[in-house]
Amino acid sequence: MSAAYSPEPSSLLLGNCTVLDARVVDGMDPVTDAGVWIRGDRIAAVGRYADVAAEARAAGALTNVDLDGAYVTPGLVNMHTHFSLSLPGSGGDNVKGMGAYDLAHYMADGARRTLRSGVTTVRCVAEKDHADFALRRAINAGRTSGPRIYTAGRALVCTGGHGHESNDTLECDGPVGFRHGVRSQIKAGADLIKVMISGGIAGEHESIHTPQLFTDEMTAVIETAHAWGRKVTAHAGPAEVIGAAVELGLDCVEHGYQLTPEVAARMAERGTALVPTLLVTRCKEFFDELGVPEWMQCRSLGAGPRHLESFDMAIAAGVEVLLGSDMPPFWEFEGTTASVRELEYMSERIGTARAIHAGTRGPIRWLGAESDLGTVEVGKLADLIAMDADPLADTSAFRDVRWVMKGGQIVRDDQNQEDVR
């Protein structure tokens, strides 16, 4: 573009709203009668409407957006996402049977629905055939609509380990094999590494207790990923397996079905986060919809009480807990989406303010994107959602998200019946 042609960025002034974000856990009050000035893809000003409007109008032409009394928050972040999920059963078999073109369209549809639901950022933790990288490129290029994607590519497993039945995992063995596995995902474009270090609820010939990596293999994964500047998250259930990985420098635990107070305390000391995925042990309706076999349903639902105890131990120890549904983020479940239902479960035990943190700023910090996302502040990307009820009073307010913006572009506006992209 020549210097002679430099178009002004789009300019939007949001008004008639209340703005709040995860800084409420630090004592910051919501901003009532608020205004948010969006210039291009970023927030140029936020505060009392009269002050923001004066600043925005002094800068030139802008479009006013009346949010009709809505509450505005950052978009939600789902840290345990699978757009190509294929659990045992008929529903999963249908996904496994898709060819490359069908899978791409299936995942793109899921990404679009995820963004419309108010989830503006996701962390994918095992996707098929590296289709997640193509999806991310398409979204970034504007060819399709979807959230910001941070992805692990294919998860690393031992031969015959958890999830080996699908091509969203890569079988490795021994330290050399796992080092190669890490590097292969980074070569493909992975932002983080996912590794299966124990059995789980979806493996017929294993149990949650089954350890699946030796210490030298876990060491190889964590050391190699860290050397390349990537964090590591691990599918893990039993406390002894988790504890060993935490000592080696593990950055995050997925599920954590069977923590102990001692291991939870060590996670807090070492800064290891937990994505509890509470839904996966209390979602019979979802399992029935996908035709999940009885053996898996029994194992999953039977683990529910201990799973909640484990989550409570993590909270008591001060572990950073982050929102992640494991179910597709947009999936309709118990009257809302999987992301919101997971947030509601978390809120019941940690309160609304901490739940909002767990669904916005906390995940963004883990992802290392806090300079751009996670709060409603000047200079940050305008990834915002709006709803009629106060989420600080009840996180069920997120059930009624009616307006979604990503990067300064309105992608959903129910009142004006707009689905822009």
mmCIF file with all atom_site columns, N, CA and C in Angstrom, residues 141-186:
data_model
loop_
_atom_site.group_PDB
_atom_site.id
_atom_site.type_symbol
_atom_site.label_atom_id
_atom_site.label_alt_id
_atom_site.label_comp_id
_atom_site.label_asym_id
_atom_site.label_entity_id
_atom_site.label_seq_id
_atom_site.pdbx_PDB_ins_code
_atom_site.Cartn_x
_atom_site.Cartn_y
_atom_site.Cartn_z
_atom_site.occupancy
_atom_site.B_iso_or_equiv
_atom_site.pdbx_formal_charge
_atom_site.auth_seq_id
_atom_site.auth_comp_id
_atom_site.auth_asym_id
_atom_site.auth_atom_id
_atom_site.pdbx_PDB_model_num
ATOM 1   N N  . ALA A 1 141 ? -7.152  -15.804 8.065  1.00 0.00 ? 141 ALA A N  1
ATOM 2   C CA . ALA A 1 141 ? -7.203  -15.150 6.757  1.00 0.00 ? 141 ALA A CA 1
ATOM 3   C C  . ALA A 1 141 ? -8.579  -14.579 6.445  1.00 0.00 ? 141 ALA A C  1
ATOM 4   N N  . GLY A 1 142 ? -9.555  -14.841 7.305  1.00 0.00 ? 142 GLY A N  1
ATOM 5   C CA . GLY A 1 142 ? -10.896 -14.332 7.078  1.00 0.00 ? 142 GLY A CA 1
ATOM 6   C C  . GLY A 1 142 ? -11.724 -15.156 6.119  1.00 0.00 ? 142 GLY A C  1
ATOM 7   N N  . ARG A 1 143 ? -11.278 -16.366 5.791  1.00 0.00 ? 143 ARG A N  1
ATOM 8   C CA . ARG A 1 143 ? -12.034 -17.208 4.854  1.00 0.00 ? 143 ARG A CA 1
ATOM 9   C C  . ARG A 1 143 ? -13.185 -17.937 5.527  1.00 0.00 ? 143 ARG A C  1
ATOM 10  N N  . THR A 1 144 ? -13.123 -18.065 6.857  1.00 0.00 ? 144 THR A N  1
ATOM 11  C CA . THR A 1 144 ? -14.219 -18.666 7.606  1.00 0.00 ? 144 THR A CA 1
ATOM 12  C C  . THR A 1 144 ? -14.265 -18.016 8.983  1.00 0.00 ? 144 THR A C  1
ATOM 13  N N  . SER A 1 145 ? -15.365 -18.190 9.660  1.00 0.00 ? 145 SER A N  1
ATOM 14  C CA . SER A 1 145 ? -15.580 -17.552 10.952 1.00 0.00 ? 145 SER A CA 1
ATOM 15  C C  . SER A 1 145 ? -15.264 -18.526 12.086 1.00 0.00 ? 145 SER A C  1
ATOM 16  N N  . GLY A 1 146 ? -14.607 -18.026 13.119 1.00 0.00 ? 146 GLY A N  1
ATOM 17  C CA . GLY A 1 146 ? -14.307 -18.884 14.252 1.00 0.00 ? 146 GLY A CA 1
ATOM 18  C C  . GLY A 1 146 ? -13.497 -18.150 15.297 1.00 0.00 ? 146 GLY A C  1
ATOM 19  N N  . PRO A 1 147 ? -13.262 -18.797 16.424 1.00 0.00 ? 147 PRO A N  1
ATOM 20  C CA . PRO A 1 147 ? -12.502 -18.177 17.511 1.00 0.00 ? 147 PRO A CA 1
ATOM 21  C C  . PRO A 1 147 ? -11.006 -18.154 17.202 1.00 0.00 ? 147 PRO A C  1
ATOM 22  N N  . ARG A 1 148 ? -10.264 -17.465 18.019 1.00 0.00 ? 148 ARG A N  1
ATOM 23  C CA . ARG A 1 148 ? -8.800  -17.547 17.959 1.00 0.00 ? 148 ARG A CA 1
ATOM 24  C C  . ARG A 1 148 ? -8.408  -18.948 18.434 1.00 0.00 ? 148 ARG A C  1
ATOM 25  N N  . ILE A 1 149 ? -7.533  -19.590 17.700 1.00 0.00 ? 149 ILE A N  1
ATOM 26  C CA . ILE A 1 149 ? -7.171  -20.975 17.997 1.00 0.00 ? 149 ILE A CA 1
ATOM 27  C C  . ILE A 1 149 ? -5.723  -21.070 18.447 1.00 0.00 ? 149 ILE A C  1
ATOM 28  N N  . TYR A 1 150 ? -5.543  -21.647 19.630 1.00 0.00 ? 150 TYR A N  1
ATOM 29  C CA . TYR A 1 150 ? -4.243  -22.111 20.102 1.00 0.00 ? 150 TYR A CA 1
ATOM 30  C C  . TYR A 1 150 ? -4.338  -23.630 20.125 1.00 0.00 ? 150 TYR A C  1
ATOM 31  N N  . THR A 1 151 ? -3.369  -24.307 19.532 1.00 0.00 ? 151 THR A N  1
ATOM 32  C CA . THR A 1 151 ? -3.554  -25.750 19.386 1.00 0.00 ? 151 THR A CA 1
ATOM 33  C C  . THR A 1 151 ? -2.297  -26.548 19.681 1.00 0.00 ? 151 THR A C  1
ATOM 34  N N  . ALA A 1 152 ? -2.540  -27.772 20.140 1.00 0.00 ? 152 ALA A N  1
ATOM 35  C CA . ALA A 1 152 ? -1.461  -28.726 20.411 1.00 0.00 ? 152 ALA A CA 1
ATOM 36  C C  . ALA A 1 152 ? -1.233  -29.659 19.230 1.00 0.00 ? 152 ALA A C  1
ATOM 37  N N  . GLY A 1 153 ? -2.025  -29.537 18.178 1.00 0.00 ? 153 GLY A N  1
ATOM 38  C CA . GLY A 1 153 ? -1.907  -30.501 17.085 1.00 0.00 ? 153 GLY A CA 1
ATOM 39  C C  . GLY A 1 153 ? -2.400  -31.863 17.548 1.00 0.00 ? 153 GLY A C  1
ATOM 40  N N  . ARG A 1 154 ? -1.623  -32.901 17.286 1.00 0.00 ? 154 ARG A N  1
ATOM 41  C CA . ARG A 1 154 ? -1.971  -34.250 17.737 1.00 0.00 ? 154 ARG A CA 1
ATOM 42  C C  . ARG A 1 154 ? -1.381  -34.481 19.129 1.00 0.00 ? 154 ARG A C  1
ATOM 43  N N  . ALA A 1 155 ? -2.166  -35.093 20.007 1.00 0.00 ? 155 ALA A N  1
ATOM 44  C CA . ALA A 1 155 ? -1.678  -35.416 21.346 1.00 0.00 ? 155 ALA A CA 1
ATOM 45  C C  . ALA A 1 155 ? -0.709  -36.592 21.273 1.00 0.00 ? 155 ALA A C  1
ATOM 46  N N  . LEU A 1 156 ? 0.278   -36.616 22.162 1.00 0.00 ? 156 LEU A N  1
ATOM 47  C CA . LEU A 1 156 ? 1.270   -37.680 22.188 1.00 0.00 ? 156 LEU A CA 1
ATOM 48  C C  . LEU A 1 156 ? 0.842   -38.776 23.148 1.00 0.00 ? 156 LEU A C  1
ATOM 49  N N  . VAL A 1 157 ? 0.921   -40.033 22.683 1.00 0.00 ? 157 VAL A N  1
ATOM 50  C CA . VAL A 1 157 ? 0.533   -41.178 23.504 1.00 0.00 ? 157 VAL A CA 1
ATOM 51  C C  . VAL A 1 157 ? 1.575   -42.282 23.337 1.00 0.00 ? 157 VAL A C  1
ATOM 52  N N  . CYS A 1 158 ? 1.645   -43.173 24.316 1.00 0.00 ? 158 CYS A N  1
ATOM 53  C CA . CYS A 1 158 ? 2.465   -44.361 24.125 1.00 0.00 ? 158 CYS A CA 1
ATOM 54  C C  . CYS A 1 158 ? 1.723   -45.323 23.193 1.00 0.00 ? 158 CYS A C  1
ATOM 55  N N  . THR A 1 159 ? 2.412   -46.291 22.665 1.00 0.00 ? 159 THR A N  1
ATOM 56  C CA . THR A 1 159 ? 1.759   -47.286 21.818 1.00 0.00 ? 159 THR A CA 1
ATOM 57  C C  . THR A 1 159 ? 0.604   -47.935 22.577 1.00 0.00 ? 159 THR A C  1
ATOM 58  N N  . GLY A 1 160 ? -0.587  -47.853 21.998 1.00 0.00 ? 160 GLY A N  1
ATOM 59  C CA . GLY A 1 160 ? -1.775  -48.410 22.641 1.00 0.00 ? 160 GLY A CA 1
ATOM 60  C C  . GLY A 1 160 ? -2.306  -47.568 23.775 1.00 0.00 ? 160 GLY A C  1
ATOM 61  N N  . GLY A 1 161 ? -1.768  -46.357 23.950 1.00 0.00 ? 161 GLY A N  1
ATOM 62  C CA . GLY A 1 161 ? -2.184  -45.506 25.065 1.00 0.00 ? 161 GLY A CA 1
ATOM 63  C C  . GLY A 1 161 ? -3.511  -44.812 24.844 1.00 0.00 ? 161 GLY A C  1
ATOM 64  N N  . HIS A 1 162 ? -3.876  -43.983 25.780 1.00 0.00 ? 162 HIS A N  1
ATOM 65  C CA . HIS A 1 162 ? -5.176  -43.324 25.779 1.00 0.00 ? 162 HIS A CA 1
ATOM 66  C C  . HIS A 1 162 ? -5.379  -42.526 24.493 1.00 0.00 ? 162 HIS A C  1
ATOM 67  N N  . GLY A 1 163 ? -6.421  -42.865 23.743 1.00 0.00 ? 163 GLY A N  1
ATOM 68  C CA . GLY A 1 163 ? -6.745  -42.161 22.523 1.00 0.00 ? 163 GLY A CA 1
ATOM 69  C C  . GLY A 1 163 ? -6.023  -42.652 21.289 1.00 0.00 ? 163 GLY A C  1
ATOM 70  N N  . HIS A 1 164 ? -5.310  -43.772 21.407 1.00 0.00 ? 164 HIS A N  1
ATOM 71  C CA . HIS A 1 164 ? -4.524  -44.242 20.264 1.00 0.00 ? 164 HIS A CA 1
ATOM 72  C C  . HIS A 1 164 ? -5.385  -44.671 19.083 1.00 0.00 ? 164 HIS A C  1
ATOM 73  N N  . GLU A 1 165 ? -6.683  -44.919 19.331 1.00 0.00 ? 165 GLU A N  1
ATOM 74  C CA . GLU A 1 165 ? -7.561  -45.433 18.281 1.00 0.00 ? 165 GLU A CA 1
ATOM 75  C C  . GLU A 1 165 ? -7.840  -44.407 17.184 1.00 0.00 ? 165 GLU A C  1
ATOM 76  N N  . SER A 1 166 ? -7.533  -43.147 17.429 1.00 0.00 ? 166 SER A N  1
ATOM 77  C CA . SER A 1 166 ? -7.890  -42.097 16.480 1.00 0.00 ? 166 SER A CA 1
ATOM 78  C C  . SER A 1 166 ? -6.642  -41.374 15.988 1.00 0.00 ? 166 SER A C  1
ATOM 79  N N  . ASN A 1 167 ? -6.751  -40.737 14.820 1.00 0.00 ? 167 ASN A N  1
ATOM 80  C CA . ASN A 1 167 ? -5.596  -40.024 14.280 1.00 0.00 ? 167 ASN A CA 1
ATOM 81  C C  . ASN A 1 167 ? -5.472  -38.596 14.795 1.00 0.00 ? 167 ASN A C  1
ATOM 82  N N  . ASP A 1 168 ? -6.112  -38.317 15.928 1.00 0.00 ? 168 ASP A N  1
ATOM 83  C CA . ASP A 1 168 ? -5.821  -37.066 16.624 1.00 0.00 ? 168 ASP A CA 1
ATOM 84  C C  . ASP A 1 168 ? -4.710  -37.250 17.657 1.00 0.00 ? 168 ASP A C  1
ATOM 85  N N  . THR A 1 169 ? -4.129  -38.453 17.690 1.00 0.00 ? 169 THR A N  1
ATOM 86  C CA . THR A 1 169 ? -2.995  -38.726 18.562 1.00 0.00 ? 169 THR A CA 1
ATOM 87  C C  . THR A 1 169 ? -1.837  -39.269 17.735 1.00 0.00 ? 169 THR A C  1
ATOM 88  N N  . LEU A 1 170 ? -0.638  -39.226 18.335 1.00 0.00 ? 170 LEU A N  1
ATOM 89  C CA . LEU A 1 170 ? 0.563   -39.747 17.692 1.00 0.00 ? 170 LEU A CA 1
ATOM 90  C C  . LEU A 1 170 ? 1.247   -40.694 18.672 1.00 0.00 ? 170 LEU A C  1
ATOM 91  N N  . GLU A 1 171 ? 1.375   -41.958 18.298 1.00 0.00 ? 171 GLU A N  1
ATOM 92  C CA . GLU A 1 171 ? 1.992   -42.948 19.173 1.00 0.00 ? 171 GLU A CA 1
ATOM 93  C C  . GLU A 1 171 ? 3.513   -42.783 19.181 1.00 0.00 ? 171 GLU A C  1
ATOM 94  N N  . CYS A 1 172 ? 4.065   -42.762 20.378 1.00 0.00 ? 172 CYS A N  1
ATOM 95  C CA . CYS A 1 172 ? 5.508   -42.611 20.579 1.00 0.00 ? 172 CYS A CA 1
ATOM 96  C C  . CYS A 1 172 ? 5.937   -43.600 21.668 1.00 0.00 ? 172 CYS A C  1
ATOM 97  N N  . ASP A 1 173 ? 7.216   -43.947 21.688 1.00 0.00 ? 173 ASP A N  1
ATOM 98  C CA . ASP A 1 173 ? 7.746   -44.789 22.755 1.00 0.00 ? 173 ASP A CA 1
ATOM 99  C C  . ASP A 1 173 ? 9.193   -44.404 23.037 1.00 0.00 ? 173 ASP A C  1
ATOM 100 N N  . GLY A 1 174 ? 9.524   -44.403 24.326 1.00 0.00 ? 174 GLY A N  1
ATOM 101 C CA . GLY A 1 174 ? 10.884  -44.103 24.735 1.00 0.00 ? 174 GLY A CA 1
ATOM 102 C C  . GLY A 1 174 ? 11.193  -42.616 24.653 1.00 0.00 ? 174 GLY A C  1
ATOM 103 N N  . PRO A 1 175 ? 12.240  -42.170 25.342 1.00 0.00 ? 175 PRO A N  1
ATOM 104 C CA . PRO A 1 175 ? 12.590  -40.740 25.331 1.00 0.00 ? 175 PRO A CA 1
ATOM 105 C C  . PRO A 1 175 ? 12.822  -40.185 23.931 1.00 0.00 ? 175 PRO A C  1
ATOM 106 N N  . VAL A 1 176 ? 13.527  -40.954 23.092 1.00 0.00 ? 176 VAL A N  1
ATOM 107 C CA . VAL A 1 176 ? 13.791  -40.471 21.733 1.00 0.00 ? 176 VAL A CA 1
ATOM 108 C C  . VAL A 1 176 ? 12.490  -40.321 20.951 1.00 0.00 ? 176 VAL A C  1
ATOM 109 N N  . GLY A 1 177 ? 11.607  -41.304 21.079 1.00 0.00 ? 177 GLY A N  1
ATOM 110 C CA . GLY A 1 177 ? 10.339  -41.241 20.376 1.00 0.00 ? 177 GLY A CA 1
ATOM 111 C C  . GLY A 1 177 ? 9.500   -40.053 20.804 1.00 0.00 ? 177 GLY A C  1
ATOM 112 N N  . PHE A 1 178 ? 9.468   -39.782 22.104 1.00 0.00 ? 178 PHE A N  1
ATOM 113 C CA . PHE A 1 178 ? 8.655   -38.672 22.581 1.00 0.00 ? 178 PHE A CA 1
ATOM 114 C C  . PHE A 1 178 ? 9.291   -37.324 22.244 1.00 0.00 ? 178 PHE A C  1
ATOM 115 N N  . ARG A 1 179 ? 10.620  -37.257 22.241 1.00 0.00 ? 179 ARG A N  1
ATOM 116 C CA . ARG A 1 179 ? 11.259  -36.011 21.792 1.00 0.00 ? 179 ARG A CA 1
ATOM 117 C C  . ARG A 1 179 ? 10.898  -35.736 20.330 1.00 0.00 ? 179 ARG A C  1
ATOM 118 N N  . HIS A 1 180 ? 10.928  -36.771 19.524 1.00 0.00 ? 180 HIS A N  1
ATOM 119 C CA . HIS A 1 180 ? 10.557  -36.604 18.116 1.00 0.00 ? 180 HIS A CA 1
ATOM 120 C C  . HIS A 1 180 ? 9.092   -36.192 17.995 1.00 0.00 ? 180 HIS A C  1
ATOM 121 N N  . GLY A 1 181 ? 8.231   -36.773 18.836 1.00 0.00 ? 181 GLY A N  1
ATOM 122 C CA . GLY A 1 181 ? 6.821   -36.409 18.801 1.00 0.00 ? 181 GLY A CA 1
ATOM 123 C C  . GLY A 1 181 ? 6.597   -34.940 19.107 1.00 0.00 ? 181 GLY A C  1
ATOM 124 N N  . VAL A 1 182 ? 7.279   -34.431 20.113 1.00 0.00 ? 182 VAL A N  1
ATOM 125 C CA . VAL A 1 182 ? 7.160   -33.007 20.456 1.00 0.00 ? 182 VAL A CA 1
ATOM 126 C C  . VAL A 1 182 ? 7.598   -32.156 19.277 1.00 0.00 ? 182 VAL A C  1
ATOM 127 N N  . ARG A 1 183 ? 8.760   -32.473 18.741 1.00 0.00 ? 183 ARG A N  1
ATOM 128 C CA . ARG A 1 183 ? 9.295   -31.653 17.650 1.00 0.00 ? 183 ARG A CA 1
ATOM 129 C C  . ARG A 1 183 ? 8.415   -31.718 16.403 1.00 0.00 ? 183 ARG A C  1
ATOM 130 N N  . SER A 1 184 ? 7.798   -32.857 16.166 1.00 0.00 ? 184 SER A N  1
ATOM 131 C CA . SER A 1 184 ? 6.945   -32.980 14.983 1.00 0.00 ? 184 SER A CA 1
ATOM 132 C C  . SER A 1 184 ? 5.720   -32.085 15.090 1.00 0.00 ? 184 SER A C  1
ATOM 133 N N  . GLN A 1 185 ? 5.164   -31.942 16.297 1.00 0.00 ? 185 GLN A N  1
ATOM 134 C CA . GLN A 1 185 ? 4.005   -31.065 16.465 1.00 0.00 ? 185 GLN A CA 1
ATOM 135 C C  . GLN A 1 185 ? 4.406   -29.602 16.390 1.00 0.00 ? 185 GLN A C  1
ATOM 136 N N  . ILE A 1 186 ? 5.560   -29.267 16.937 1.00 0.00 ? 186 ILE A N  1
ATOM 137 C CA . ILE A 1 186 ? 6.047   -27.885 16.830 1.00 0.00 ? 186 ILE A CA 1
ATOM 138 C C  . ILE A 1 186 ? 6.333   -27.548 15.371 1.00 0.00 ? 186 ILE A C  1
#
